[in-house]
Amino acid sequence: MSLYSLTLHDASEKLRKREISSQELIEAVFQRISDTDDDIRAYLTLCRDAALAQAKQADRRLQQESTSSPLLGIPIAVKDNFLIQGVRTTCASKILGDFIAPYDGSTVARLRSAGAVIIGKTNLDEFAMGSSAENSAFFSTRNPWNFDRVPGGSSGGSAAAVAADQCVAALGTDTGGSIRQPAAFCGIVGLKPTYGRVSRYGIIAFASSMDQVGPMTKDVRDCALLLEAISGHDQADATSVNRPVPKYSESLTGDIKSLRLGIPKEYFTTGLQPAVEQSIGAAIGQLEKSGAIIQEISLPHTEYAVAVYYIVATAEASSNLARYDGMRFGHRAAGKDLTETYMLSREEGFGPEVKRRIMLGTYALSAGYYDAYYLKAQRVRALIRRDFDEAFKHCDAIITPTSPTTAFKIGEKIQNPLEMYLSDICTISINLAGVPALSLPCGFDAGGLPIGMQIIGKHFDESTILRAAYAYEQQTHWHKKKPRLNQP
Ligand code: GLN
């Protein structure tokens, strides 16, 4: 087996037994990137020199200490909306095209202290707004399973990099599905933690009441290990919650006897691709065979989720993105006075989708429309959240498809924003409610594209969804399939 295709837990074991060194592993991964990234285009920036220096250090630590950190010496990629001190951080926007981050964000700092080696920054939709990675101001990333297809978004670069073995694991962010939908499209595991579980300090804000950082990995064990490393209270983020971090990897027992799994009928109605429906059906059958109790539930306000999300998210975005004024950050145009400089900088710096969201959000917050749109959306958001509270009185976790379809063609939806927005229909409610959810591979369609199953949990109950996911993964082989990268 090539070094670059190792999982995090296998690589960690080999490093510890000194069968391999971190330097060898990092070299193998950079070689893999140089062999495949002309086709896939997952990375915006590579940190080769810094990574090799960190690998050397990790090797020294591995010789000296018997450390308990499973991340020591492991190559990790992060989405390009994470700040890394001294490294270009673009958020896939021209407005931050030359921006060098002045400090490390909290998750990056945690990765470093766990000994992980950060190898590069991955492509995304500009400011994490999108579902296909096509909104990047620089280039589109391709799906490793089929280069004509999108990898999903907005964390499309991270998902493609994990699927193509261009890193051992990656981090993404998820505001409305941006970890889970690309994980589903690329056939990997992705988890959006409970809002408040992981610090948001040092990630570029999109919609602050929903943004959350999470792991994107080759299997469920890796996901648990990476989540453990990045979770926990952070004084620098007032929304991070001060609760002990469980040993997530210890919840991977393989035992789901009597676990009550709810199937919300609202997620199985319109627009589901038949292959997705069949795979999820089969996966539910498998979970039942393993001892889970399956029951139908209802999340009655699901139909409003997309509308509510696109008011709340755009409102928050319009406020968060006001800071890009050409004065303090990034691109500055040469206007004849201050106002024109503001206007031109933003005109030149932002792409069409970002402008659309700023306008929608500003409109929703404007004096005459605030009550009709923003306030109303907040009220419906409360109802959506209540749906989950109610459902979790009857079940321990909820199973749905992650996306109604498999990866769509590059160019297919980019001209039609509404259609693009609808591709998040299965993931968005989860962010509005703040609960955690994971996507894992559960099959392929006739064209060989991966299908993802979503497992949703109670607030701060990542352990149960990881346990269910692991039990399923143990019984199946989907996560072991790899894309063929020498496509015509
Ligand atoms: N696709 C959704 C959007 O465009 C979600 C994005 C995200 O989770 N960052 O807003």
Short mmCIF file of C-alpha atoms and ligand atoms in Angstrom, two decimals:
data_model
loop_
_atom_site.label_atom_id
_atom_site.label_comp_id
_atom_site.label_asym_id
_atom_site.label_seq_id
_atom_site.Cartn_x
_atom_site.Cartn_y
_atom_site.Cartn_z
CA MET A 1 0.00 0.00 0.00
CA SER A 2 1.35 3.44 -0.87
CA LEU A 3 2.08 5.68 2.07
CA TYR A 4 -0.22 8.42 0.82
CA SER A 5 -3.28 6.20 0.92
CA LEU A 6 -2.96 5.40 4.63
CA THR A 7 -5.73 6.41 7.01
CA LEU A 8 -4.81 8.67 9.91
CA HIS A 9 -5.01 5.86 12.47
CA ASP A 10 -2.92 3.47 10.34
CA ALA A 11 -0.32 6.14 9.58
CA SER A 12 -0.17 7.06 13.25
CA GLU A 13 0.45 3.46 14.25
CA LYS A 14 3.22 3.07 11.67
CA LEU A 15 4.86 6.29 12.82
CA ARG A 16 4.79 5.13 16.39
CA LYS A 17 6.29 1.76 15.54
CA ARG A 18 8.90 3.64 13.49
CA GLU A 19 7.98 1.67 10.39
CA ILE A 20 7.80 5.00 8.59
CA SER A 21 8.90 8.54 9.35
CA SER A 22 6.82 11.66 9.14
CA GLN A 23 9.23 13.02 6.55
CA GLU A 24 8.66 9.98 4.31
CA LEU A 25 4.93 10.32 4.71
CA ILE A 26 4.93 14.03 3.91
CA GLU A 27 7.19 13.50 0.87
CA ALA A 28 4.86 10.77 -0.40
CA VAL A 29 1.84 13.05 -0.04
CA PHE A 30 3.54 15.97 -1.82
CA GLN A 31 4.55 13.58 -4.61
CA ARG A 32 0.93 12.46 -4.84
CA ILE A 33 -0.19 16.08 -5.06
CA SER A 34 2.27 16.85 -7.82
CA ASP A 35 1.15 13.73 -9.73
CA THR A 36 -2.58 14.42 -9.50
CA ASP A 37 -3.36 18.06 -8.75
CA ASP A 38 -3.10 19.27 -12.35
CA ASP A 39 -6.29 17.26 -12.89
CA ILE A 40 -8.05 17.77 -9.57
CA ARG A 41 -6.96 21.28 -8.56
CA ALA A 42 -7.77 20.86 -4.90
CA TYR A 43 -5.07 23.14 -3.52
CA LEU A 44 -4.78 26.92 -3.60
CA THR A 45 -1.53 27.06 -1.62
CA LEU A 46 1.03 24.45 -0.62
CA CYS A 47 3.21 24.89 2.47
CA ARG A 48 5.98 22.54 1.45
CA ASP A 49 8.98 24.03 3.27
CA ALA A 50 7.15 24.66 6.51
CA ALA A 51 5.63 21.19 6.33
CA LEU A 52 8.98 19.48 5.89
CA ALA A 53 10.38 21.43 8.82
CA GLN A 54 7.38 20.41 10.96
CA ALA A 55 7.81 16.79 9.85
CA LYS A 56 11.43 16.82 11.00
CA GLN A 57 10.34 18.13 14.35
CA ALA A 58 7.61 15.49 14.57
CA ASP A 59 10.14 12.76 13.82
CA ARG A 60 12.31 14.04 16.63
CA ARG A 61 9.36 13.99 19.02
CA LEU A 62 8.44 10.49 17.89
CA GLN A 63 11.97 9.32 18.76
CA GLN A 64 12.00 10.93 22.16
CA GLU A 65 8.55 10.85 23.68
CA SER A 66 5.90 8.25 23.96
CA THR A 67 3.27 10.82 23.04
CA SER A 68 -0.41 10.09 23.10
CA SER A 69 -1.29 12.44 20.23
CA PRO A 70 -2.47 10.41 17.22
CA LEU A 71 -1.92 13.48 15.03
CA LEU A 72 1.82 13.70 15.56
CA GLY A 73 3.54 13.76 12.18
CA ILE A 74 0.29 13.46 10.16
CA PRO A 75 -0.20 15.60 7.01
CA ILE A 76 -3.42 17.61 7.20
CA ALA A 77 -4.92 20.05 4.68
CA VAL A 78 -7.13 22.98 5.72
CA LYS A 79 -9.69 24.91 3.75
CA ASP A 80 -8.46 28.33 2.67
CA ASN A 81 -10.71 30.17 5.10
CA PHE A 82 -8.54 29.16 8.07
CA LEU A 83 -5.92 31.70 9.12
CA ILE A 84 -2.36 30.41 9.29
CA GLN A 85 0.22 32.92 10.42
CA GLY A 86 2.43 34.07 7.57
CA VAL A 87 0.49 32.08 4.95
CA ARG A 88 -1.70 33.46 2.17
CA THR A 89 -5.35 33.13 3.14
CA THR A 90 -7.64 33.99 0.24
CA CYS A 91 -11.05 32.50 1.06
CA ALA A 92 -11.02 31.91 -2.73
CA SER A 93 -11.74 35.62 -3.21
CA LYS A 94 -9.88 38.24 -5.21
CA ILE A 95 -10.50 40.68 -2.40
CA LEU A 96 -8.15 38.61 -0.21
CA GLY A 97 -5.95 37.49 -3.09
CA ASP A 98 -2.72 38.68 -1.42
CA PHE A 99 -3.79 38.56 2.19
CA ILE A 100 -1.21 37.09 4.57
CA ALA A 101 -2.74 36.02 7.87
CA PRO A 102 -1.21 37.74 10.89
CA TYR A 103 -1.96 34.93 13.37
CA ASP A 104 -2.95 31.26 13.66
CA GLY A 105 -6.63 30.52 14.18
CA SER A 106 -7.50 28.37 17.19
CA THR A 107 -8.05 25.08 15.35
CA VAL A 108 -4.80 25.54 13.46
CA ALA A 109 -3.05 26.20 16.78
CA ARG A 110 -4.60 23.04 18.22
CA LEU A 111 -3.49 21.00 15.24
CA ARG A 112 0.02 22.31 15.65
CA SER A 113 0.22 21.53 19.33
CA ALA A 114 -1.06 18.02 18.57
CA GLY A 115 1.93 17.72 16.23
CA ALA A 116 -0.02 17.64 12.95
CA VAL A 117 1.78 18.87 9.83
CA ILE A 118 -0.25 21.38 7.84
CA ILE A 119 0.57 20.83 4.20
CA GLY A 120 -1.62 23.34 2.39
CA LYS A 121 -4.80 25.30 1.88
CA THR A 122 -7.64 23.89 -0.18
CA ASN A 123 -9.99 25.49 -2.68
CA LEU A 124 -13.57 26.52 -1.80
CA ASP A 125 -16.47 28.57 -3.04
CA GLU A 126 -15.65 32.25 -2.49
CA PHE A 127 -16.28 33.06 1.19
CA ALA A 128 -17.71 29.51 1.54
CA MET A 129 -20.81 30.54 -0.42
CA GLY A 130 -21.79 27.74 -2.74
CA SER A 131 -22.26 24.02 -3.19
CA SER A 132 -19.87 23.14 -5.99
CA ALA A 133 -16.51 24.92 -5.49
CA GLU A 134 -17.24 26.65 -8.82
CA ASN A 135 -17.60 30.02 -7.08
CA SER A 136 -13.87 30.11 -6.36
CA ALA A 137 -12.35 33.25 -7.89
CA PHE A 138 -9.35 31.18 -8.99
CA PHE A 139 -10.44 27.85 -10.50
CA SER A 140 -12.92 25.02 -10.10
CA THR A 141 -11.91 21.83 -8.34
CA ARG A 142 -12.87 18.55 -9.99
CA ASN A 143 -14.42 15.50 -8.44
CA PRO A 144 -11.78 12.73 -8.24
CA TRP A 145 -14.42 10.13 -9.18
CA ASN A 146 -15.26 11.90 -12.43
CA PHE A 147 -13.43 14.99 -13.61
CA ASP A 148 -16.55 16.35 -15.35
CA ARG A 149 -18.35 16.56 -12.01
CA VAL A 150 -18.15 19.03 -9.14
CA PRO A 151 -16.63 17.89 -5.84
CA GLY A 152 -19.43 19.67 -3.96
CA GLY A 153 -18.98 22.73 -1.83
CA SER A 154 -18.06 24.85 -0.30
CA SER A 155 -15.28 22.64 1.18
CA GLY A 156 -14.81 20.99 -2.24
CA GLY A 157 -11.02 21.24 -2.21
CA SER A 158 -10.72 19.52 1.16
CA ALA A 159 -13.12 16.73 0.12
CA ALA A 160 -11.36 16.14 -3.21
CA ALA A 161 -7.93 16.16 -1.53
CA VAL A 162 -8.99 13.50 1.00
CA ALA A 163 -10.67 11.36 -1.67
CA ALA A 164 -7.63 11.57 -3.97
CA ASP A 165 -5.15 10.77 -1.15
CA GLN A 166 -3.58 14.21 -1.47
CA CYS A 167 -3.58 14.47 2.34
CA VAL A 168 -4.33 12.07 5.18
CA ALA A 169 -7.21 14.17 6.50
CA ALA A 170 -8.57 17.69 6.16
CA LEU A 171 -10.57 20.37 7.90
CA GLY A 172 -13.52 22.17 6.40
CA THR A 173 -16.23 24.53 7.58
CA ASP A 174 -19.98 23.96 7.39
CA THR A 175 -22.58 26.73 7.51
CA GLY A 176 -25.32 24.99 5.53
CA GLY A 177 -23.76 21.70 4.45
CA SER A 178 -20.29 22.64 3.27
CA ILE A 179 -18.55 19.72 4.98
CA ARG A 180 -21.22 17.05 4.54
CA GLN A 181 -22.35 17.61 0.94
CA PRO A 182 -18.80 17.56 -0.53
CA ALA A 183 -17.99 14.57 1.71
CA ALA A 184 -20.99 12.77 0.16
CA PHE A 185 -20.04 13.79 -3.40
CA CYS A 186 -16.44 12.63 -2.95
CA GLY A 187 -17.11 9.41 -0.99
CA ILE A 188 -15.48 10.36 2.31
CA VAL A 189 -16.55 10.98 5.93
CA GLY A 190 -17.36 14.55 7.01
CA LEU A 191 -18.74 15.82 10.29
CA LYS A 192 -20.30 19.12 11.28
CA PRO A 193 -20.04 19.33 15.06
CA THR A 194 -22.61 20.92 17.35
CA TYR A 195 -22.56 24.73 17.12
CA GLY A 196 -20.15 25.76 19.90
CA ARG A 197 -18.20 22.49 20.02
CA VAL A 198 -15.23 23.79 17.98
CA SER A 199 -13.80 27.31 18.13
CA ARG A 200 -14.48 29.61 15.18
CA TYR A 201 -11.64 31.97 16.11
CA GLY A 202 -9.43 32.48 13.10
CA ILE A 203 -11.77 31.19 10.44
CA ILE A 204 -13.14 33.80 8.07
CA ALA A 205 -16.72 34.52 9.10
CA PHE A 206 -19.61 33.85 6.71
CA ALA A 207 -22.77 33.39 8.83
CA SER A 208 -21.61 33.50 12.41
CA SER A 209 -24.66 31.87 14.00
CA MET A 210 -24.11 28.73 11.92
CA ASP A 211 -20.42 28.50 10.89
CA GLN A 212 -18.71 25.49 12.38
CA VAL A 213 -15.34 23.77 11.78
CA GLY A 214 -15.17 20.01 11.31
CA PRO A 215 -13.14 17.00 10.16
CA MET A 216 -13.13 15.45 6.66
CA THR A 217 -11.53 12.02 6.67
CA LYS A 218 -11.07 8.63 5.02
CA ASP A 219 -13.03 6.73 7.66
CA VAL A 220 -15.04 7.12 10.86
CA ARG A 221 -12.19 6.39 13.27
CA ASP A 222 -10.12 9.17 11.71
CA CYS A 223 -13.10 11.48 12.06
CA ALA A 224 -13.39 10.74 15.79
CA LEU A 225 -9.67 11.27 16.34
CA LEU A 226 -9.56 14.57 14.51
CA LEU A 227 -12.72 15.84 16.21
CA GLU A 228 -11.21 15.04 19.60
CA ALA A 229 -8.15 17.11 18.75
CA ILE A 230 -10.00 20.25 17.63
CA SER A 231 -12.94 20.32 20.08
CA GLY A 232 -13.20 22.26 23.30
CA HIS A 233 -13.65 25.63 24.89
CA ASP A 234 -11.78 28.63 23.57
CA GLN A 235 -11.82 31.97 25.35
CA ALA A 236 -11.28 33.73 22.04
CA ASP A 237 -14.69 32.56 20.74
CA ALA A 238 -17.58 33.59 22.96
CA THR A 239 -19.85 31.03 21.28
CA SER A 240 -17.59 28.11 22.04
CA VAL A 241 -19.06 26.07 24.86
CA ASN A 242 -17.26 25.07 28.00
CA ARG A 243 -18.08 21.37 28.23
CA PRO A 244 -15.69 18.47 28.58
CA VAL A 245 -14.65 16.80 25.33
CA PRO A 246 -15.50 13.09 25.36
CA LYS A 247 -13.05 10.50 24.08
CA TYR A 248 -14.90 10.14 20.80
CA SER A 249 -12.76 7.24 19.62
CA GLU A 250 -13.92 5.21 22.62
CA SER A 251 -17.50 5.37 21.42
CA LEU A 252 -16.57 3.27 18.38
CA THR A 253 -17.70 -0.02 19.84
CA GLY A 254 -19.47 -1.46 16.81
CA ASP A 255 -22.51 -2.03 19.02
CA ILE A 256 -25.76 -0.29 18.13
CA LYS A 257 -28.22 -2.73 19.67
CA SER A 258 -31.45 -0.96 20.62
CA LEU A 259 -30.24 2.39 19.27
CA ARG A 260 -33.37 4.22 18.14
CA LEU A 261 -32.98 5.71 14.67
CA GLY A 262 -35.58 8.11 13.31
CA ILE A 263 -36.37 8.38 9.60
CA PRO A 264 -37.99 11.76 8.86
CA LYS A 265 -40.60 11.31 6.16
CA GLU A 266 -40.10 14.87 4.87
CA TYR A 267 -36.63 13.93 3.57
CA PHE A 268 -37.87 11.11 1.38
CA THR A 269 -40.39 12.87 -0.82
CA THR A 270 -39.57 14.98 -3.83
CA GLY A 271 -36.45 15.19 -5.95
CA LEU A 272 -34.53 12.25 -4.52
CA GLN A 273 -32.52 10.46 -7.20
CA PRO A 274 -33.65 6.81 -7.30
CA ALA A 275 -30.09 5.55 -6.71
CA VAL A 276 -29.83 7.72 -3.59
CA GLU A 277 -33.16 6.51 -2.29
CA GLN A 278 -32.19 2.86 -2.86
CA SER A 279 -28.81 3.18 -1.19
CA ILE A 280 -30.19 4.93 1.87
CA GLY A 281 -32.96 2.32 2.06
CA ALA A 282 -30.40 -0.46 1.96
CA ALA A 283 -28.26 1.28 4.56
CA ILE A 284 -31.22 1.62 6.90
CA GLY A 285 -31.86 -2.11 6.41
CA GLN A 286 -28.24 -2.80 7.35
CA LEU A 287 -28.49 -0.67 10.50
CA GLU A 288 -31.63 -2.55 11.48
CA LYS A 289 -29.86 -5.87 10.96
CA SER A 290 -27.17 -4.64 13.34
CA GLY A 291 -29.78 -4.20 16.04
CA ALA A 292 -30.97 -0.61 15.65
CA ILE A 293 -34.65 0.16 16.06
CA ILE A 294 -35.97 2.04 13.03
CA GLN A 295 -38.98 4.32 13.31
CA GLU A 296 -40.58 6.96 11.16
CA ILE A 297 -40.52 10.49 12.57
CA SER A 298 -41.57 13.93 11.35
CA LEU A 299 -39.67 17.20 11.07
CA PRO A 300 -42.68 19.22 9.91
CA HIS A 301 -40.98 22.56 9.19
CA THR A 302 -38.36 21.09 6.83
CA GLU A 303 -39.94 22.71 3.79
CA TYR A 304 -39.09 26.20 5.08
CA ALA A 305 -35.43 25.49 5.81
CA VAL A 306 -33.92 26.63 2.52
CA ALA A 307 -35.88 29.91 2.54
CA VAL A 308 -35.02 30.61 6.19
CA TYR A 309 -31.37 29.78 5.68
CA TYR A 310 -31.00 32.06 2.67
CA ILE A 311 -32.36 34.97 4.71
CA VAL A 312 -30.40 34.35 7.91
CA ALA A 313 -27.14 33.40 6.16
CA THR A 314 -27.22 36.31 3.70
CA ALA A 315 -28.14 38.80 6.46
CA GLU A 316 -25.20 37.70 8.58
CA ALA A 317 -22.92 37.62 5.55
CA SER A 318 -23.83 41.16 4.52
CA SER A 319 -22.78 42.32 7.97
CA ASN A 320 -19.63 40.17 8.21
CA LEU A 321 -18.41 41.17 4.76
CA ALA A 322 -18.75 44.90 5.45
CA ARG A 323 -15.19 44.80 6.77
CA TYR A 324 -13.75 44.30 3.27
CA ASP A 325 -13.65 47.94 2.37
CA GLY A 326 -10.30 48.18 0.63
CA MET A 327 -8.83 49.98 3.64
CA ARG A 328 -8.02 47.33 6.19
CA PHE A 329 -7.97 44.08 4.25
CA GLY A 330 -6.86 42.95 0.86
CA HIS A 331 -7.57 44.45 -2.51
CA ARG A 332 -7.77 48.25 -2.80
CA ALA A 333 -8.86 49.95 -6.01
CA ALA A 334 -7.75 53.45 -6.94
CA GLY A 335 -10.88 55.61 -6.55
CA LYS A 336 -10.89 59.38 -6.78
CA ASP A 337 -12.18 59.71 -3.21
CA LEU A 338 -12.94 57.48 -0.22
CA THR A 339 -16.45 56.48 -1.28
CA GLU A 340 -15.36 55.58 -4.76
CA THR A 341 -12.43 53.60 -3.37
CA TYR A 342 -14.81 51.58 -1.19
CA MET A 343 -17.15 50.98 -4.06
CA LEU A 344 -14.54 50.05 -6.64
CA SER A 345 -12.62 47.81 -4.23
CA ARG A 346 -15.75 45.83 -3.50
CA GLU A 347 -16.89 45.86 -7.11
CA GLU A 348 -13.56 44.44 -8.29
CA GLY A 349 -12.88 42.21 -5.32
CA PHE A 350 -16.10 40.23 -4.89
CA GLY A 351 -17.48 37.65 -7.32
CA PRO A 352 -21.11 37.49 -8.51
CA GLU A 353 -22.42 35.04 -5.88
CA VAL A 354 -20.92 37.03 -3.00
CA LYS A 355 -22.43 40.24 -4.38
CA ARG A 356 -25.80 38.53 -4.74
CA ARG A 357 -25.70 37.46 -1.09
CA ILE A 358 -24.62 40.87 0.19
CA MET A 359 -27.52 42.46 -1.67
CA LEU A 360 -30.05 39.86 -0.51
CA GLY A 361 -28.86 40.15 3.08
CA THR A 362 -28.79 43.92 3.11
CA TYR A 363 -32.31 43.95 1.71
CA ALA A 364 -33.57 41.49 4.34
CA LEU A 365 -32.11 43.67 7.10
CA SER A 366 -33.26 47.02 5.72
CA ALA A 367 -35.66 49.05 7.85
CA GLY A 368 -38.79 48.47 5.81
CA TYR A 369 -38.31 44.72 5.38
CA TYR A 370 -36.63 43.62 8.61
CA ASP A 371 -39.81 42.31 10.22
CA ALA A 372 -41.14 40.70 7.09
CA TYR A 373 -37.96 38.78 6.28
CA TYR A 374 -35.27 38.64 8.95
CA LEU A 375 -37.49 38.56 12.01
CA LYS A 376 -39.87 36.11 10.44
CA ALA A 377 -36.99 33.88 9.40
CA GLN A 378 -35.70 33.89 12.98
CA ARG A 379 -39.11 32.81 14.20
CA VAL A 380 -39.32 29.94 11.73
CA ARG A 381 -35.77 29.01 12.67
CA ALA A 382 -36.99 28.51 16.23
CA LEU A 383 -39.70 26.18 14.93
CA ILE A 384 -37.17 24.16 12.96
CA ARG A 385 -35.04 23.81 16.03
CA ARG A 386 -38.07 22.73 18.03
CA ASP A 387 -38.79 20.03 15.43
CA PHE A 388 -35.45 18.45 16.30
CA ASP A 389 -35.99 18.75 20.07
CA GLU A 390 -39.34 17.04 19.64
CA ALA A 391 -37.95 14.29 17.37
CA PHE A 392 -35.13 13.52 19.77
CA LYS A 393 -37.65 12.70 22.47
CA HIS A 394 -38.41 9.59 20.42
CA CYS A 395 -35.07 8.65 18.88
CA ASP A 396 -31.32 8.81 19.54
CA ALA A 397 -30.23 9.79 16.02
CA ILE A 398 -31.81 10.61 12.67
CA ILE A 399 -30.94 9.13 9.27
CA THR A 400 -31.38 10.98 5.95
CA PRO A 401 -29.59 11.25 2.62
CA THR A 402 -26.84 13.90 2.73
CA SER A 403 -27.80 15.20 -0.69
CA PRO A 404 -30.78 14.42 -2.91
CA THR A 405 -28.44 13.70 -5.85
CA THR A 406 -24.93 12.52 -6.55
CA ALA A 407 -22.32 15.01 -7.84
CA PHE A 408 -23.70 17.12 -10.67
CA LYS A 409 -21.82 18.24 -13.78
CA ILE A 410 -19.46 21.21 -13.69
CA GLY A 411 -21.44 24.10 -15.19
CA GLU A 412 -24.82 22.41 -14.74
CA LYS A 413 -26.21 24.66 -11.99
CA ILE A 414 -23.92 27.65 -11.89
CA GLN A 415 -26.26 29.83 -13.97
CA ASN A 416 -29.25 29.00 -11.77
CA PRO A 417 -28.65 30.03 -8.14
CA LEU A 418 -32.00 28.73 -6.93
CA GLU A 419 -31.27 25.25 -8.23
CA MET A 420 -27.85 25.41 -6.61
CA TYR A 421 -29.44 26.48 -3.29
CA LEU A 422 -31.82 23.53 -3.44
CA SER A 423 -28.93 21.07 -3.50
CA ASP A 424 -28.49 21.83 0.24
CA ILE A 425 -32.00 20.82 1.13
CA CYS A 426 -30.95 17.88 3.33
CA THR A 427 -28.19 19.65 5.25
CA ILE A 428 -29.39 23.16 5.98
CA SER A 429 -31.91 22.52 8.79
CA ILE A 430 -29.13 20.96 10.83
CA ASN A 431 -27.19 24.25 10.91
CA LEU A 432 -30.30 26.25 11.69
CA ALA A 433 -30.91 23.92 14.67
CA GLY A 434 -27.24 23.81 15.70
CA VAL A 435 -27.18 20.01 16.07
CA PRO A 436 -24.29 17.82 14.88
CA ALA A 437 -24.42 15.64 11.75
CA LEU A 438 -22.08 13.38 9.85
CA SER A 439 -22.02 12.11 6.27
CA LEU A 440 -20.49 8.76 5.38
CA PRO A 441 -20.32 6.71 2.18
CA CYS A 442 -23.20 4.27 1.65
CA GLY A 443 -23.07 3.34 -2.03
CA PHE A 444 -22.56 4.42 -5.64
CA ASP A 445 -24.89 5.31 -8.48
CA ALA A 446 -24.81 3.60 -11.87
CA GLY A 447 -22.21 6.10 -13.09
CA GLY A 448 -19.85 5.21 -10.23
CA LEU A 449 -20.44 8.39 -8.21
CA PRO A 450 -20.49 8.10 -4.39
CA ILE A 451 -23.64 8.43 -2.28
CA GLY A 452 -23.63 9.75 1.29
CA MET A 453 -25.82 8.95 4.28
CA GLN A 454 -26.36 11.64 6.89
CA ILE A 455 -26.62 10.78 10.60
CA ILE A 456 -27.90 13.63 12.77
CA GLY A 457 -27.49 13.72 16.56
CA LYS A 458 -28.64 15.61 19.64
CA HIS A 459 -26.75 18.73 20.70
CA PHE A 460 -23.27 17.66 21.89
CA ASP A 461 -23.96 14.01 21.18
CA GLU A 462 -21.33 13.48 18.49
CA SER A 463 -20.46 10.20 20.25
CA THR A 464 -23.74 8.55 19.26
CA ILE A 465 -23.54 9.51 15.60
CA LEU A 466 -19.93 8.35 15.43
CA ARG A 467 -20.94 5.07 17.08
CA ALA A 468 -23.74 4.49 14.58
CA ALA A 469 -21.52 5.47 11.65
CA TYR A 470 -18.75 3.16 12.78
CA ALA A 471 -21.10 0.22 13.25
CA TYR A 472 -22.36 0.73 9.69
CA GLU A 473 -18.87 1.19 8.27
CA GLN A 474 -17.70 -2.06 9.92
CA GLN A 475 -20.36 -3.95 7.98
CA THR A 476 -19.67 -2.35 4.60
CA HIS A 477 -16.80 -1.72 2.21
CA TRP A 478 -17.78 1.60 0.59
CA HIS A 479 -15.13 3.62 2.39
CA LYS A 480 -12.38 1.36 1.02
CA LYS A 481 -13.15 2.12 -2.63
CA LYS A 482 -10.81 4.61 -4.29
CA PRO A 483 -11.32 6.73 -7.40
CA ARG A 484 -9.36 5.91 -10.53
CA LEU A 485 -7.40 9.06 -11.22
CA ASN A 486 -6.02 8.38 -14.69
CA GLN A 487 -9.23 9.37 -16.45
CA PRO A 488 -9.19 10.43 -20.12
N1 GLN B 1 -24.08 25.70 0.09
C1 GLN B 1 -24.52 26.52 1.18
C2 GLN B 1 -24.38 27.97 0.81
O1 GLN B 1 -24.10 28.22 -0.29
C3 GLN B 1 -23.72 26.17 2.40
C4 GLN B 1 -22.40 26.79 2.43
C5 GLN B 1 -21.62 26.45 3.65
O2 GLN B 1 -21.99 25.56 4.41
N2 GLN B 1 -20.56 27.20 3.87
O3 GLN B 1 -24.52 28.85 1.61
#
